[in-house]
Amino acid sequence: MTAQQAGPVTVAATRYADPAREAEMIAWIRAGTALAEQFPGFLGHGFVRSAAGDDAWHMLYRFADHEALSAWEASPQRAWWLGAAQGLVG
């Protein structure tokens, strides 16, 4: 195992959505979190916006190690969740 793979890993992602669809965006983020929470090694998440009415959503999620992150990223649950955002996020 390399030093890079030895400890917790945090992923940051920015998604863009129409500010008028804020409620849908929050629901989508919460759905993804609910799915990720069921994976071993999930440590937490967060999301912020730059300002009210901004279209950028900055999301963070953290896993215990790269192996746990890889399991989430390769999962059918995550694929479904990302697919559910078609037409919502860019």
Short mmCIF file of N, CA and C in Angstrom, two decimals:
data_model
loop_
_atom_site.label_atom_id
_atom_site.label_comp_id
_atom_site.label_asym_id
_atom_site.label_seq_id
_atom_site.Cartn_x
_atom_site.Cartn_y
_atom_site.Cartn_z
N MET A 1 0.85 -1.17 0.00
CA MET A 1 0.00 0.00 0.00
C MET A 1 0.90 1.24 0.00
N THR A 2 0.60 2.20 -0.84
CA THR A 2 1.38 3.43 -0.89
C THR A 2 0.90 4.39 0.18
N ALA A 3 1.70 5.41 0.44
CA ALA A 3 1.31 6.42 1.42
C ALA A 3 0.02 7.11 1.01
N GLN A 4 -0.18 7.27 -0.30
CA GLN A 4 -1.39 7.91 -0.80
C GLN A 4 -2.62 7.09 -0.44
N GLN A 5 -2.52 5.79 -0.40
CA GLN A 5 -3.66 4.92 -0.15
C GLN A 5 -3.87 4.61 1.33
N ALA A 6 -2.96 5.04 2.20
CA ALA A 6 -2.97 4.62 3.58
C ALA A 6 -4.03 5.29 4.46
N GLY A 7 -4.43 6.50 4.17
CA GLY A 7 -5.32 7.20 5.09
C GLY A 7 -6.59 7.67 4.45
N PRO A 8 -7.35 8.45 5.20
CA PRO A 8 -8.63 8.97 4.68
C PRO A 8 -8.44 9.79 3.41
N VAL A 9 -9.45 9.77 2.59
CA VAL A 9 -9.42 10.51 1.34
C VAL A 9 -10.69 11.35 1.23
N THR A 10 -10.52 12.59 0.82
CA THR A 10 -11.63 13.52 0.63
C THR A 10 -11.73 13.86 -0.85
N VAL A 11 -12.93 13.80 -1.39
CA VAL A 11 -13.18 14.13 -2.78
C VAL A 11 -13.99 15.42 -2.82
N ALA A 12 -13.58 16.34 -3.67
CA ALA A 12 -14.32 17.58 -3.87
C ALA A 12 -14.84 17.59 -5.30
N ALA A 13 -16.09 17.94 -5.48
CA ALA A 13 -16.69 18.01 -6.80
C ALA A 13 -17.56 19.26 -6.87
N THR A 14 -17.57 19.88 -8.01
CA THR A 14 -18.45 21.02 -8.23
C THR A 14 -19.45 20.64 -9.31
N ARG A 15 -20.70 20.85 -9.02
CA ARG A 15 -21.78 20.61 -9.97
C ARG A 15 -22.52 21.93 -10.16
N TYR A 16 -23.12 22.08 -11.31
CA TYR A 16 -23.84 23.31 -11.64
C TYR A 16 -25.30 22.99 -11.90
N ALA A 17 -26.19 23.77 -11.30
CA ALA A 17 -27.62 23.57 -11.47
C ALA A 17 -28.31 24.93 -11.48
N ASP A 18 -29.40 25.00 -12.19
CA ASP A 18 -30.21 26.21 -12.25
C ASP A 18 -30.62 26.58 -10.82
N PRO A 19 -30.34 27.81 -10.38
CA PRO A 19 -30.70 28.22 -9.02
C PRO A 19 -32.19 28.04 -8.71
N ALA A 20 -33.03 28.06 -9.71
CA ALA A 20 -34.46 27.87 -9.49
C ALA A 20 -34.79 26.43 -9.08
N ARG A 21 -33.82 25.52 -9.24
CA ARG A 21 -34.04 24.11 -8.91
C ARG A 21 -33.32 23.71 -7.62
N GLU A 22 -33.19 24.67 -6.72
CA GLU A 22 -32.47 24.45 -5.46
C GLU A 22 -33.03 23.26 -4.67
N ALA A 23 -34.34 23.18 -4.53
CA ALA A 23 -34.94 22.09 -3.75
C ALA A 23 -34.61 20.73 -4.36
N GLU A 24 -34.64 20.65 -5.69
CA GLU A 24 -34.29 19.39 -6.35
C GLU A 24 -32.82 19.04 -6.14
N MET A 25 -31.98 20.05 -6.18
CA MET A 25 -30.55 19.83 -5.99
C MET A 25 -30.27 19.32 -4.59
N ILE A 26 -30.89 19.92 -3.60
CA ILE A 26 -30.69 19.47 -2.22
C ILE A 26 -31.19 18.04 -2.05
N ALA A 27 -32.33 17.72 -2.64
CA ALA A 27 -32.86 16.36 -2.56
C ALA A 27 -31.91 15.37 -3.23
N TRP A 28 -31.34 15.75 -4.36
CA TRP A 28 -30.40 14.87 -5.06
C TRP A 28 -29.16 14.63 -4.22
N ILE A 29 -28.62 15.68 -3.63
CA ILE A 29 -27.43 15.54 -2.78
C ILE A 29 -27.75 14.63 -1.59
N ARG A 30 -28.88 14.83 -0.97
CA ARG A 30 -29.26 14.00 0.19
C ARG A 30 -29.44 12.55 -0.20
N ALA A 31 -29.98 12.30 -1.37
CA ALA A 31 -30.15 10.92 -1.83
C ALA A 31 -28.79 10.25 -2.01
N GLY A 32 -27.85 10.96 -2.60
CA GLY A 32 -26.51 10.41 -2.78
C GLY A 32 -25.84 10.13 -1.45
N THR A 33 -26.02 11.03 -0.51
CA THR A 33 -25.44 10.84 0.81
C THR A 33 -26.04 9.62 1.49
N ALA A 34 -27.35 9.46 1.40
CA ALA A 34 -28.01 8.31 2.01
C ALA A 34 -27.47 7.00 1.43
N LEU A 35 -27.18 6.99 0.15
CA LEU A 35 -26.61 5.80 -0.47
C LEU A 35 -25.17 5.58 -0.01
N ALA A 36 -24.37 6.63 -0.02
CA ALA A 36 -22.96 6.52 0.35
C ALA A 36 -22.79 6.11 1.81
N GLU A 37 -23.69 6.57 2.67
CA GLU A 37 -23.59 6.24 4.10
C GLU A 37 -23.64 4.75 4.36
N GLN A 38 -24.18 3.99 3.44
CA GLN A 38 -24.31 2.55 3.62
C GLN A 38 -23.05 1.79 3.24
N PHE A 39 -22.04 2.50 2.72
CA PHE A 39 -20.80 1.86 2.31
C PHE A 39 -19.79 1.88 3.45
N PRO A 40 -19.15 0.74 3.70
CA PRO A 40 -18.10 0.72 4.73
C PRO A 40 -17.03 1.77 4.42
N GLY A 41 -16.60 2.46 5.43
CA GLY A 41 -15.55 3.45 5.26
C GLY A 41 -16.03 4.85 4.97
N PHE A 42 -17.34 5.05 4.79
CA PHE A 42 -17.86 6.40 4.57
C PHE A 42 -17.70 7.19 5.86
N LEU A 43 -17.09 8.37 5.76
CA LEU A 43 -16.83 9.18 6.94
C LEU A 43 -17.65 10.46 7.03
N GLY A 44 -18.22 10.91 5.92
CA GLY A 44 -19.03 12.12 5.98
C GLY A 44 -19.08 12.86 4.67
N HIS A 45 -19.84 13.95 4.69
CA HIS A 45 -20.05 14.74 3.47
C HIS A 45 -20.35 16.18 3.85
N GLY A 46 -20.42 17.02 2.85
CA GLY A 46 -20.84 18.40 3.03
C GLY A 46 -21.06 19.04 1.68
N PHE A 47 -21.80 20.13 1.66
CA PHE A 47 -21.98 20.88 0.42
C PHE A 47 -22.21 22.35 0.76
N VAL A 48 -21.73 23.20 -0.12
CA VAL A 48 -21.90 24.65 0.04
C VAL A 48 -22.11 25.27 -1.33
N ARG A 49 -22.65 26.47 -1.29
CA ARG A 49 -22.77 27.29 -2.50
C ARG A 49 -21.96 28.54 -2.29
N SER A 50 -21.49 29.12 -3.37
CA SER A 50 -20.69 30.33 -3.27
C SER A 50 -21.52 31.50 -2.74
N ALA A 51 -22.78 31.58 -3.19
CA ALA A 51 -23.69 32.65 -2.78
C ALA A 51 -25.11 32.24 -3.14
N ALA A 52 -26.07 32.83 -2.48
CA ALA A 52 -27.47 32.57 -2.81
C ALA A 52 -27.70 32.92 -4.28
N GLY A 53 -28.39 32.06 -4.99
CA GLY A 53 -28.67 32.29 -6.40
C GLY A 53 -27.54 31.87 -7.33
N ASP A 54 -26.43 31.42 -6.79
CA ASP A 54 -25.32 30.95 -7.61
C ASP A 54 -25.66 29.55 -8.15
N ASP A 55 -25.15 29.22 -9.32
CA ASP A 55 -25.45 27.91 -9.88
C ASP A 55 -24.43 26.84 -9.51
N ALA A 56 -23.35 27.21 -8.81
CA ALA A 56 -22.30 26.25 -8.44
C ALA A 56 -22.57 25.66 -7.05
N TRP A 57 -22.50 24.34 -6.98
CA TRP A 57 -22.62 23.60 -5.72
C TRP A 57 -21.30 22.87 -5.51
N HIS A 58 -20.67 23.12 -4.38
CA HIS A 58 -19.39 22.49 -4.06
C HIS A 58 -19.67 21.38 -3.05
N MET A 59 -19.36 20.15 -3.45
CA MET A 59 -19.67 18.99 -2.62
C MET A 59 -18.39 18.29 -2.20
N LEU A 60 -18.38 17.82 -0.97
CA LEU A 60 -17.26 17.06 -0.42
C LEU A 60 -17.78 15.75 0.13
N TYR A 61 -17.02 14.69 -0.06
CA TYR A 61 -17.31 13.46 0.65
C TYR A 61 -16.00 12.80 1.02
N ARG A 62 -16.04 12.05 2.10
CA ARG A 62 -14.81 11.50 2.68
C ARG A 62 -14.99 10.03 3.00
N PHE A 63 -13.94 9.28 2.66
CA PHE A 63 -13.91 7.85 2.95
C PHE A 63 -12.64 7.51 3.70
N ALA A 64 -12.66 6.39 4.41
CA ALA A 64 -11.55 5.99 5.26
C ALA A 64 -10.26 5.75 4.48
N ASP A 65 -10.40 5.29 3.23
CA ASP A 65 -9.21 5.00 2.42
C ASP A 65 -9.62 4.89 0.96
N HIS A 66 -8.63 4.72 0.11
CA HIS A 66 -8.90 4.64 -1.33
C HIS A 66 -9.72 3.41 -1.69
N GLU A 67 -9.53 2.33 -0.98
CA GLU A 67 -10.30 1.11 -1.25
C GLU A 67 -11.80 1.35 -1.01
N ALA A 68 -12.12 1.99 0.10
CA ALA A 68 -13.53 2.29 0.41
C ALA A 68 -14.10 3.27 -0.62
N LEU A 69 -13.33 4.28 -1.00
CA LEU A 69 -13.77 5.22 -2.02
C LEU A 69 -14.00 4.52 -3.34
N SER A 70 -13.09 3.66 -3.73
CA SER A 70 -13.22 2.94 -5.01
C SER A 70 -14.48 2.07 -5.03
N ALA A 71 -14.79 1.44 -3.90
CA ALA A 71 -16.01 0.62 -3.83
C ALA A 71 -17.24 1.48 -4.09
N TRP A 72 -17.29 2.67 -3.50
CA TRP A 72 -18.41 3.59 -3.73
C TRP A 72 -18.43 4.05 -5.19
N GLU A 73 -17.29 4.47 -5.70
CA GLU A 73 -17.25 5.02 -7.05
C GLU A 73 -17.59 3.98 -8.12
N ALA A 74 -17.35 2.70 -7.85
CA ALA A 74 -17.65 1.64 -8.82
C ALA A 74 -19.02 1.01 -8.61
N SER A 75 -19.76 1.49 -7.63
CA SER A 75 -21.01 0.85 -7.25
C SER A 75 -22.17 1.19 -8.20
N PRO A 76 -23.10 0.25 -8.33
CA PRO A 76 -24.32 0.54 -9.11
C PRO A 76 -25.18 1.60 -8.43
N GLN A 77 -25.08 1.73 -7.11
CA GLN A 77 -25.84 2.76 -6.41
C GLN A 77 -25.38 4.15 -6.84
N ARG A 78 -24.08 4.33 -6.91
CA ARG A 78 -23.55 5.63 -7.32
C ARG A 78 -23.90 5.91 -8.79
N ALA A 79 -23.81 4.88 -9.64
CA ALA A 79 -24.16 5.04 -11.05
C ALA A 79 -25.62 5.47 -11.19
N TRP A 80 -26.50 4.85 -10.41
CA TRP A 80 -27.91 5.23 -10.45
C TRP A 80 -28.08 6.68 -10.01
N TRP A 81 -27.41 7.04 -8.91
CA TRP A 81 -27.51 8.39 -8.36
C TRP A 81 -27.04 9.43 -9.37
N LEU A 82 -25.90 9.19 -9.99
CA LEU A 82 -25.42 10.14 -11.01
C LEU A 82 -26.38 10.23 -12.19
N GLY A 83 -26.94 9.09 -12.60
CA GLY A 83 -27.91 9.08 -13.69
C GLY A 83 -29.17 9.85 -13.36
N ALA A 84 -29.54 9.85 -12.07
CA ALA A 84 -30.75 10.56 -11.64
C ALA A 84 -30.60 12.07 -11.79
N ALA A 85 -29.38 12.53 -11.96
CA ALA A 85 -29.14 13.98 -12.09
C ALA A 85 -29.18 14.47 -13.53
N GLN A 86 -29.39 13.58 -14.47
CA GLN A 86 -29.46 14.00 -15.86
C GLN A 86 -30.53 15.07 -16.03
N GLY A 87 -30.15 16.20 -16.62
CA GLY A 87 -31.08 17.30 -16.79
C GLY A 87 -31.15 18.23 -15.59
N LEU A 88 -30.53 17.83 -14.48
CA LEU A 88 -30.51 18.68 -13.30
C LEU A 88 -29.17 19.36 -13.13
N VAL A 89 -28.10 18.60 -13.22
CA VAL A 89 -26.76 19.16 -12.99
C VAL A 89 -25.92 19.11 -14.24
N GLY A 90 -24.97 20.01 -14.28
CA GLY A 90 -24.03 20.05 -15.38
C GLY A 90 -22.63 19.93 -14.87
#
